JSON list of C-alpha atoms in Angstrom, two decimals:
[
{"chain": "A", "resi": 693, "resn": "UNK", "atom": "CA", "xyz": [50.80, -27.11, -24.73]},
{"chain": "A", "resi": 694, "resn": "UNK", "atom": "CA", "xyz": [50.05, -23.74, -25.51]},
{"chain": "A", "resi": 695, "resn": "UNK", "atom": "CA", "xyz": [47.06, -24.46, -27.45]},
{"chain": "A", "resi": 696, "resn": "UNK", "atom": "CA", "xyz": [45.56, -26.72, -24.60]},
{"chain": "A", "resi": 697, "resn": "UNK", "atom": "CA", "xyz": [46.14, -23.79, -22.00]},
{"chain": "A", "resi": 698, "resn": "UNK", "atom": "CA", "xyz": [44.29, -21.60, -24.09]},
{"chain": "A", "resi": 699, "resn": "UNK", "atom": "CA", "xyz": [41.13, -23.97, -24.37]},
{"chain": "A", "resi": 700, "resn": "UNK", "atom": "CA", "xyz": [41.11, -24.08, -20.56]},
{"chain": "A", "resi": 701, "resn": "UNK", "atom": "CA", "xyz": [41.37, -20.61, -19.79]},
{"chain": "A", "resi": 702, "resn": "UNK", "atom": "CA", "xyz": [38.63, -20.09, -22.27]},
{"chain": "A", "resi": 703, "resn": "UNK", "atom": "CA", "xyz": [36.47, -22.97, -20.91]},
{"chain": "A", "resi": 704, "resn": "UNK", "atom": "CA", "xyz": [37.38, -21.31, -17.00]},
{"chain": "A", "resi": 705, "resn": "UNK", "atom": "CA", "xyz": [36.79, -17.71, -18.22]},
{"chain": "A", "resi": 706, "resn": "UNK", "atom": "CA", "xyz": [33.64, -19.01, -20.00]},
{"chain": "A", "resi": 707, "resn": "UNK", "atom": "CA", "xyz": [32.44, -20.66, -17.07]},
{"chain": "A", "resi": 708, "resn": "UNK", "atom": "CA", "xyz": [33.14, -17.66, -14.61]},
{"chain": "A", "resi": 709, "resn": "UNK", "atom": "CA", "xyz": [31.01, -15.43, -17.25]},
{"chain": "A", "resi": 710, "resn": "UNK", "atom": "CA", "xyz": [28.19, -17.54, -17.00]},
{"chain": "A", "resi": 711, "resn": "UNK", "atom": "CA", "xyz": [28.51, -17.73, -12.96]},
{"chain": "A", "resi": 712, "resn": "UNK", "atom": "CA", "xyz": [28.50, -13.69, -13.05]},
{"chain": "A", "resi": 713, "resn": "UNK", "atom": "CA", "xyz": [25.59, -13.74, -14.85]},
{"chain": "A", "resi": 714, "resn": "UNK", "atom": "CA", "xyz": [23.41, -16.39, -13.13]},
{"chain": "A", "resi": 715, "resn": "UNK", "atom": "CA", "xyz": [24.30, -14.36, -9.62]},
{"chain": "A", "resi": 716, "resn": "UNK", "atom": "CA", "xyz": [23.36, -10.98, -11.06]},
{"chain": "A", "resi": 717, "resn": "UNK", "atom": "CA", "xyz": [19.99, -12.31, -12.12]},
{"chain": "A", "resi": 718, "resn": "UNK", "atom": "CA", "xyz": [19.52, -13.64, -8.81]},
{"chain": "A", "resi": 719, "resn": "UNK", "atom": "CA", "xyz": [20.49, -10.44, -7.17]},
{"chain": "A", "resi": 720, "resn": "UNK", "atom": "CA", "xyz": [18.15, -8.37, -9.49]},
{"chain": "A", "resi": 721, "resn": "UNK", "atom": "CA", "xyz": [15.10, -6.69, -7.71]},
{"chain": "A", "resi": 722, "resn": "UNK", "atom": "CA", "xyz": [11.90, -9.01, -7.90]},
{"chain": "A", "resi": 723, "resn": "UNK", "atom": "CA", "xyz": [9.43, -8.37, -10.30]},
{"chain": "A", "resi": 724, "resn": "UNK", "atom": "CA", "xyz": [6.59, -6.31, -9.26]},
{"chain": "A", "resi": 725, "resn": "UNK", "atom": "CA", "xyz": [4.11, -9.15, -9.35]},
{"chain": "A", "resi": 726, "resn": "UNK", "atom": "CA", "xyz": [6.62, -10.93, -6.69]},
{"chain": "A", "resi": 727, "resn": "UNK", "atom": "CA", "xyz": [7.06, -7.81, -4.91]},
{"chain": "A", "resi": 728, "resn": "UNK", "atom": "CA", "xyz": [3.21, -7.01, -4.51]},
{"chain": "A", "resi": 729, "resn": "UNK", "atom": "CA", "xyz": [2.76, -10.90, -3.41]},
{"chain": "A", "resi": 730, "resn": "UNK", "atom": "CA", "xyz": [5.31, -10.16, -0.48]},
{"chain": "A", "resi": 731, "resn": "UNK", "atom": "CA", "xyz": [3.29, -7.22, 0.33]},
{"chain": "A", "resi": 732, "resn": "UNK", "atom": "CA", "xyz": [-0.02, -9.30, 0.58]},
{"chain": "A", "resi": 733, "resn": "UNK", "atom": "CA", "xyz": [2.21, -12.04, 2.34]},
{"chain": "A", "resi": 734, "resn": "UNK", "atom": "CA", "xyz": [3.78, -9.46, 4.98]},
{"chain": "A", "resi": 735, "resn": "UNK", "atom": "CA", "xyz": [0.65, -8.03, 5.83]},
{"chain": "A", "resi": 736, "resn": "UNK", "atom": "CA", "xyz": [-1.20, -11.29, 6.29]},
{"chain": "A", "resi": 737, "resn": "UNK", "atom": "CA", "xyz": [1.64, -12.24, 8.66]},
{"chain": "A", "resi": 738, "resn": "UNK", "atom": "CA", "xyz": [1.58, -8.93, 10.54]},
{"chain": "A", "resi": 739, "resn": "UNK", "atom": "CA", "xyz": [4.82, -7.67, 9.39]},
{"chain": "A", "resi": 740, "resn": "UNK", "atom": "CA", "xyz": [3.57, -4.13, 8.43]},
{"chain": "A", "resi": 741, "resn": "UNK", "atom": "CA", "xyz": [7.20, -2.69, 8.85]},
{"chain": "A", "resi": 742, "resn": "UNK", "atom": "CA", "xyz": [8.51, -4.55, 5.87]},
{"chain": "A", "resi": 743, "resn": "UNK", "atom": "CA", "xyz": [5.49, -3.37, 3.66]},
{"chain": "A", "resi": 744, "resn": "UNK", "atom": "CA", "xyz": [6.12, 0.46, 4.40]},
{"chain": "A", "resi": 745, "resn": "UNK", "atom": "CA", "xyz": [9.81, 0.02, 4.07]},
{"chain": "A", "resi": 746, "resn": "UNK", "atom": "CA", "xyz": [9.07, -0.36, 0.51]},
{"chain": "A", "resi": 747, "resn": "UNK", "atom": "CA", "xyz": [6.62, 2.75, 0.40]},
{"chain": "A", "resi": 748, "resn": "UNK", "atom": "CA", "xyz": [7.88, 5.95, -1.73]},
{"chain": "A", "resi": 749, "resn": "UNK", "atom": "CA", "xyz": [8.33, 9.02, 0.49]},
{"chain": "A", "resi": 750, "resn": "UNK", "atom": "CA", "xyz": [4.67, 10.12, -0.53]},
{"chain": "A", "resi": 751, "resn": "UNK", "atom": "CA", "xyz": [3.21, 7.01, 0.80]},
{"chain": "A", "resi": 752, "resn": "UNK", "atom": "CA", "xyz": [5.33, 6.82, 4.10]},
{"chain": "A", "resi": 753, "resn": "UNK", "atom": "CA", "xyz": [3.84, 10.40, 4.80]},
{"chain": "A", "resi": 754, "resn": "UNK", "atom": "CA", "xyz": [0.38, 9.31, 4.16]},
{"chain": "A", "resi": 755, "resn": "UNK", "atom": "CA", "xyz": [0.64, 5.51, 5.80]},
{"chain": "A", "resi": 756, "resn": "UNK", "atom": "CA", "xyz": [3.09, 4.73, 8.31]},
{"chain": "A", "resi": 757, "resn": "UNK", "atom": "CA", "xyz": [3.36, 1.35, 9.70]},
{"chain": "A", "resi": 758, "resn": "UNK", "atom": "CA", "xyz": [1.03, 1.56, 12.86]},
{"chain": "A", "resi": 759, "resn": "UNK", "atom": "CA", "xyz": [-1.92, 2.61, 10.92]},
{"chain": "A", "resi": 760, "resn": "UNK", "atom": "CA", "xyz": [-1.31, -0.29, 8.20]},
{"chain": "A", "resi": 761, "resn": "UNK", "atom": "CA", "xyz": [-1.85, -2.28, 10.91]},
{"chain": "A", "resi": 762, "resn": "UNK", "atom": "CA", "xyz": [-4.74, -0.62, 11.99]},
{"chain": "A", "resi": 763, "resn": "UNK", "atom": "CA", "xyz": [-6.46, -0.75, 8.57]},
{"chain": "A", "resi": 764, "resn": "UNK", "atom": "CA", "xyz": [-5.44, -4.44, 8.06]},
{"chain": "A", "resi": 765, "resn": "UNK", "atom": "CA", "xyz": [-7.05, -5.24, 11.63]},
{"chain": "A", "resi": 766, "resn": "UNK", "atom": "CA", "xyz": [-10.16, -3.44, 10.64]},
{"chain": "A", "resi": 767, "resn": "UNK", "atom": "CA", "xyz": [-10.33, -5.05, 7.21]},
{"chain": "A", "resi": 768, "resn": "UNK", "atom": "CA", "xyz": [-10.00, -8.57, 8.69]},
{"chain": "A", "resi": 769, "resn": "UNK", "atom": "CA", "xyz": [-12.70, -7.76, 11.42]},
{"chain": "A", "resi": 770, "resn": "UNK", "atom": "CA", "xyz": [-15.31, -7.31, 8.30]},
{"chain": "A", "resi": 771, "resn": "UNK", "atom": "CA", "xyz": [-14.23, -10.22, 5.92]},
{"chain": "A", "resi": 772, "resn": "UNK", "atom": "CA", "xyz": [-12.43, -12.62, 8.08]},
{"chain": "A", "resi": 773, "resn": "UNK", "atom": "CA", "xyz": [-8.91, -13.53, 8.53]},
{"chain": "A", "resi": 774, "resn": "UNK", "atom": "CA", "xyz": [-6.68, -13.97, 5.28]},
{"chain": "A", "resi": 775, "resn": "UNK", "atom": "CA", "xyz": [-6.74, -17.73, 3.69]},
{"chain": "A", "resi": 776, "resn": "UNK", "atom": "CA", "xyz": [-4.76, -17.15, 0.62]},
{"chain": "A", "resi": 777, "resn": "UNK", "atom": "CA", "xyz": [-3.63, -15.48, -2.59]},
{"chain": "A", "resi": 778, "resn": "UNK", "atom": "CA", "xyz": [-5.58, -16.94, -5.51]},
{"chain": "A", "resi": 779, "resn": "UNK", "atom": "CA", "xyz": [-4.27, -14.78, -8.41]},
{"chain": "A", "resi": 780, "resn": "UNK", "atom": "CA", "xyz": [-2.00, -11.99, -9.86]},
{"chain": "A", "resi": 781, "resn": "UNK", "atom": "CA", "xyz": [-2.52, -9.75, -12.62]},
{"chain": "A", "resi": 782, "resn": "UNK", "atom": "CA", "xyz": [-0.31, -6.93, -13.82]},
{"chain": "A", "resi": 783, "resn": "UNK", "atom": "CA", "xyz": [-1.21, -3.60, -15.58]},
{"chain": "A", "resi": 784, "resn": "UNK", "atom": "CA", "xyz": [0.12, -0.35, -17.00]},
{"chain": "A", "resi": 785, "resn": "UNK", "atom": "CA", "xyz": [-2.13, 2.04, -15.87]},
{"chain": "A", "resi": 786, "resn": "UNK", "atom": "CA", "xyz": [-1.00, 6.31, -15.98]},
{"chain": "A", "resi": 787, "resn": "UNK", "atom": "CA", "xyz": [2.67, 5.26, -16.63]},
{"chain": "A", "resi": 788, "resn": "UNK", "atom": "CA", "xyz": [2.99, 3.19, -13.35]},
{"chain": "A", "resi": 789, "resn": "UNK", "atom": "CA", "xyz": [3.18, -0.69, -12.79]},
{"chain": "A", "resi": 790, "resn": "UNK", "atom": "CA", "xyz": [0.30, -2.06, -11.37]},
{"chain": "A", "resi": 791, "resn": "UNK", "atom": "CA", "xyz": [-0.42, -5.46, -9.86]},
{"chain": "A", "resi": 792, "resn": "UNK", "atom": "CA", "xyz": [-3.74, -6.71, -8.61]},
{"chain": "A", "resi": 793, "resn": "UNK", "atom": "CA", "xyz": [-3.33, -9.61, -6.12]},
{"chain": "A", "resi": 794, "resn": "UNK", "atom": "CA", "xyz": [-6.84, -11.50, -5.45]},
{"chain": "A", "resi": 795, "resn": "UNK", "atom": "CA", "xyz": [-6.82, -12.56, -1.54]},
{"chain": "A", "resi": 796, "resn": "UNK", "atom": "CA", "xyz": [-9.39, -14.82, -0.11]},
{"chain": "A", "resi": 797, "resn": "UNK", "atom": "CA", "xyz": [-10.41, -13.91, 3.02]},
{"chain": "A", "resi": 798, "resn": "UNK", "atom": "CA", "xyz": [-12.79, -16.06, 5.37]},
{"chain": "A", "resi": 799, "resn": "UNK", "atom": "CA", "xyz": [-16.09, -14.18, 3.98]},
{"chain": "A", "resi": 800, "resn": "UNK", "atom": "CA", "xyz": [-14.92, -13.00, 0.49]},
{"chain": "A", "resi": 801, "resn": "UNK", "atom": "CA", "xyz": [-12.47, -12.23, -2.18]},
{"chain": "A", "resi": 802, "resn": "UNK", "atom": "CA", "xyz": [-10.91, -8.80, -2.63]},
{"chain": "A", "resi": 803, "resn": "UNK", "atom": "CA", "xyz": [-7.81, -7.49, -4.53]},
{"chain": "A", "resi": 804, "resn": "UNK", "atom": "CA", "xyz": [-4.99, -5.86, -2.94]},
{"chain": "A", "resi": 805, "resn": "UNK", "atom": "CA", "xyz": [-4.14, -3.37, -5.53]},
{"chain": "A", "resi": 806, "resn": "UNK", "atom": "CA", "xyz": [-0.26, -2.24, -5.54]},
{"chain": "A", "resi": 807, "resn": "UNK", "atom": "CA", "xyz": [1.11, 0.46, -7.53]},
{"chain": "A", "resi": 808, "resn": "UNK", "atom": "CA", "xyz": [4.70, 0.61, -8.18]},
{"chain": "A", "resi": 809, "resn": "UNK", "atom": "CA", "xyz": [6.64, 4.21, -9.18]},
{"chain": "A", "resi": 810, "resn": "UNK", "atom": "CA", "xyz": [9.49, 4.08, -11.86]},
{"chain": "A", "resi": 811, "resn": "UNK", "atom": "CA", "xyz": [12.09, 3.51, -9.04]},
{"chain": "A", "resi": 812, "resn": "UNK", "atom": "CA", "xyz": [9.86, 0.27, -8.20]},
{"chain": "A", "resi": 813, "resn": "UNK", "atom": "CA", "xyz": [8.98, 1.86, -4.67]},
{"chain": "A", "resi": 814, "resn": "UNK", "atom": "CA", "xyz": [4.92, 1.48, -3.47]},
{"chain": "A", "resi": 815, "resn": "UNK", "atom": "CA", "xyz": [3.04, 4.65, -4.43]},
{"chain": "A", "resi": 816, "resn": "UNK", "atom": "CA", "xyz": [-0.13, 3.32, -3.72]},
{"chain": "A", "resi": 817, "resn": "UNK", "atom": "CA", "xyz": [-1.89, 0.38, -1.98]},
{"chain": "A", "resi": 818, "resn": "UNK", "atom": "CA", "xyz": [-5.52, -0.38, -2.13]},
{"chain": "A", "resi": 819, "resn": "UNK", "atom": "CA", "xyz": [-8.05, -3.03, -0.92]},
{"chain": "A", "resi": 820, "resn": "UNK", "atom": "CA", "xyz": [-10.57, -3.11, -3.72]},
{"chain": "A", "resi": 821, "resn": "UNK", "atom": "CA", "xyz": [-13.69, -5.60, -4.69]},
{"chain": "A", "resi": 822, "resn": "UNK", "atom": "CA", "xyz": [-12.36, -8.13, -6.91]},
{"chain": "A", "resi": 823, "resn": "UNK", "atom": "CA", "xyz": [-12.87, -7.75, -10.70]},
{"chain": "A", "resi": 824, "resn": "UNK", "atom": "CA", "xyz": [-12.95, -10.59, -13.08]},
{"chain": "A", "resi": 825, "resn": "UNK", "atom": "CA", "xyz": [-9.83, -11.00, -15.61]},
{"chain": "A", "resi": 826, "resn": "UNK", "atom": "CA", "xyz": [-10.61, -9.81, -19.05]}
]
């Protein structure tokens, strides 16, 4: 009987450890790509506050929520409404994680370049002409 209890206890302990690992993985910070996609999706929905909430202190002083909304409004006035994200690509540039999210607008495609610092905060946000993937 003792041996049976030990095996049952081991099985329960193993199951609990597996559950803890899965829970921890689900609670981990999203990848740079997922975070950059969330930035684009939030801007497309007009939720600029959630974007600026992820800015590092330097970005927060340079681009506040209302200004980001104005910039997005000027952009969409020129290129038409946002339609979809079409692709993403990651790069390492000067020690930063950089994600390019190619965005389809009514009149053209543009890349949203999101730069992350070592704390996974946004340290740069640019809308640039789309480059072909290499």
